[in-house]
């Protein structure tokens, strides 16, 4: 989600987009956590939402830098060389994608980040796809 936040910032989408990302991203993470046997009160508490929020609001962390540069259409290998250190979110995006696929959990933001990173889909295309999704409830698996 921090990579997604960096993409949002890099595209200049503003605070409302950041708030929507926070809300929808937390819903995705919660769906996955519940599917894995997590408890709602844990996922909504300090060890869930409390851990999630700072990553979307801290500036200049590796994941957000990756997102900012992806929004500017830089290639991932160039971004990683430029950072000079590990951005664990890049690897995590692939693992979350695989886990969500295996468990049948809808995670559209995570899927968008995966496709940007590993399928080289332009960030603008994925943002447009996310914005054009049909409305759904937060926890119906969609």
XYZ file of C-alpha atoms in Angstrom:
142
model
C 0.000 0.000 0.000
C 2.920 2.352 0.585
C 3.979 1.821 -3.040
C 0.409 2.669 -4.068
C 0.582 5.804 -1.898
C 3.793 6.823 -3.654
C 2.138 6.296 -7.034
C -0.804 8.430 -5.925
C 1.552 11.192 -4.780
C 3.646 10.908 -7.926
C 0.553 11.352 -10.066
C -0.560 14.349 -7.985
C -3.899 12.776 -7.078
C -4.208 14.668 -3.786
C -5.405 14.053 -0.246
C -8.825 12.660 -1.132
C -7.194 9.974 -3.247
C -4.878 9.209 -0.322
C -7.894 8.872 1.997
C -9.646 6.545 -0.460
C -6.460 4.520 -0.775
C -6.230 4.224 3.001
C -9.841 3.090 3.323
C -9.840 0.630 0.432
C -6.334 -0.618 1.216
C -7.214 -1.378 4.799
C -10.310 -3.237 3.584
C -8.113 -5.362 1.301
C -5.638 -6.176 4.028
C -8.467 -6.989 6.420
C -10.113 -9.368 3.928
C -6.825 -11.210 3.495
C -6.177 -11.297 7.234
C -9.651 -12.665 7.953
C -9.217 -15.339 5.286
C -5.977 -16.364 6.989
C -7.782 -16.686 10.327
C -7.064 -13.256 11.770
C -9.470 -11.667 14.189
C -11.347 -8.490 13.232
C -10.388 -6.736 16.471
C -6.707 -7.431 15.811
C -6.854 -6.265 12.221
C -8.722 -3.095 13.206
C -6.520 -2.409 16.233
C -3.011 -1.101 16.744
C -1.289 -4.168 15.297
C -3.405 -3.975 12.119
C -4.701 -0.542 11.199
C -2.255 1.061 13.618
C 0.680 -0.459 11.751
C -0.832 0.313 8.359
C -1.546 4.048 8.780
C 1.995 5.343 9.356
C 3.217 3.737 6.138
C 0.793 5.804 4.117
C 1.717 9.061 5.802
C 5.480 8.857 6.245
C 7.410 10.576 3.526
C 10.519 9.366 1.774
C 10.398 5.717 2.772
C 11.674 3.244 0.196
C 8.234 1.974 -0.796
C 6.888 5.455 -1.439
C 10.012 6.358 -3.408
C 9.393 3.308 -5.599
C 5.801 4.446 -6.152
C 6.794 8.026 -6.929
C 9.281 6.862 -9.547
C 6.849 4.328 -11.027
C 4.329 7.155 -11.454
C 7.025 8.991 -13.419
C 7.332 5.910 -15.669
C 10.792 4.809 -14.537
C 11.612 1.121 -14.943
C 11.767 -0.988 -11.784
C 15.418 -2.104 -12.187
C 16.474 1.531 -12.593
C 14.440 2.516 -9.526
C 15.975 -0.208 -7.382
C 19.517 0.720 -8.466
C 18.781 4.369 -7.757
C 17.509 3.576 -4.247
C 20.642 1.626 -3.430
C 18.861 -0.467 -0.782
C 16.056 -2.957 -0.452
C 12.468 -1.814 -0.860
C 10.775 -4.822 0.738
C 7.384 -3.757 -0.597
C 8.498 -4.743 -4.106
C 8.944 -8.356 -3.013
C 5.926 -8.246 -0.721
C 3.698 -7.158 -3.627
C 4.504 -10.394 -5.464
C 3.889 -12.552 -2.404
C 0.593 -10.816 -1.581
C -0.500 -11.283 -5.195
C 0.297 -15.008 -5.068
C -1.374 -15.476 -1.685
C -4.522 -13.569 -2.683
C -4.770 -15.590 -5.894
C -4.352 -18.877 -4.033
C -6.948 -17.938 -1.392
C -9.386 -16.257 -3.771
C -9.295 -12.895 -1.981
C -10.086 -9.788 -4.030
C -7.309 -7.234 -3.582
C -7.614 -4.750 -6.466
C -5.113 -2.178 -5.179
C -2.548 -4.856 -4.406
C -3.207 -6.425 -7.801
C -2.697 -3.046 -9.488
C 0.645 -2.562 -7.724
C 1.695 -6.084 -8.732
C 0.783 -5.446 -12.376
C 2.680 -2.139 -12.402
C 5.759 -3.764 -10.876
C 5.830 -7.126 -12.635
C 3.724 -6.803 -15.777
C 4.951 -3.296 -16.658
C 1.430 -1.860 -16.910
C 1.623 1.961 -16.713
C 0.532 3.349 -13.349
C -1.953 5.694 -15.037
C -3.682 2.716 -16.679
C -4.044 0.920 -13.349
C -5.365 4.039 -11.609
C -7.968 4.414 -14.358
C -8.922 0.748 -13.992
C -9.327 1.113 -10.215
C -11.428 4.258 -10.605
C -13.690 2.538 -13.128
C -14.444 -0.493 -10.943
C -18.060 -1.133 -10.134
C -19.003 -0.028 -6.605
C -19.077 -2.790 -4.004
C -19.217 -3.205 -0.259
C -15.931 -3.292 1.631
C -16.094 -6.893 2.833
C -18.043 -8.928 0.301
C -14.856 -10.269 -1.255
C -14.911 -7.818 -4.156
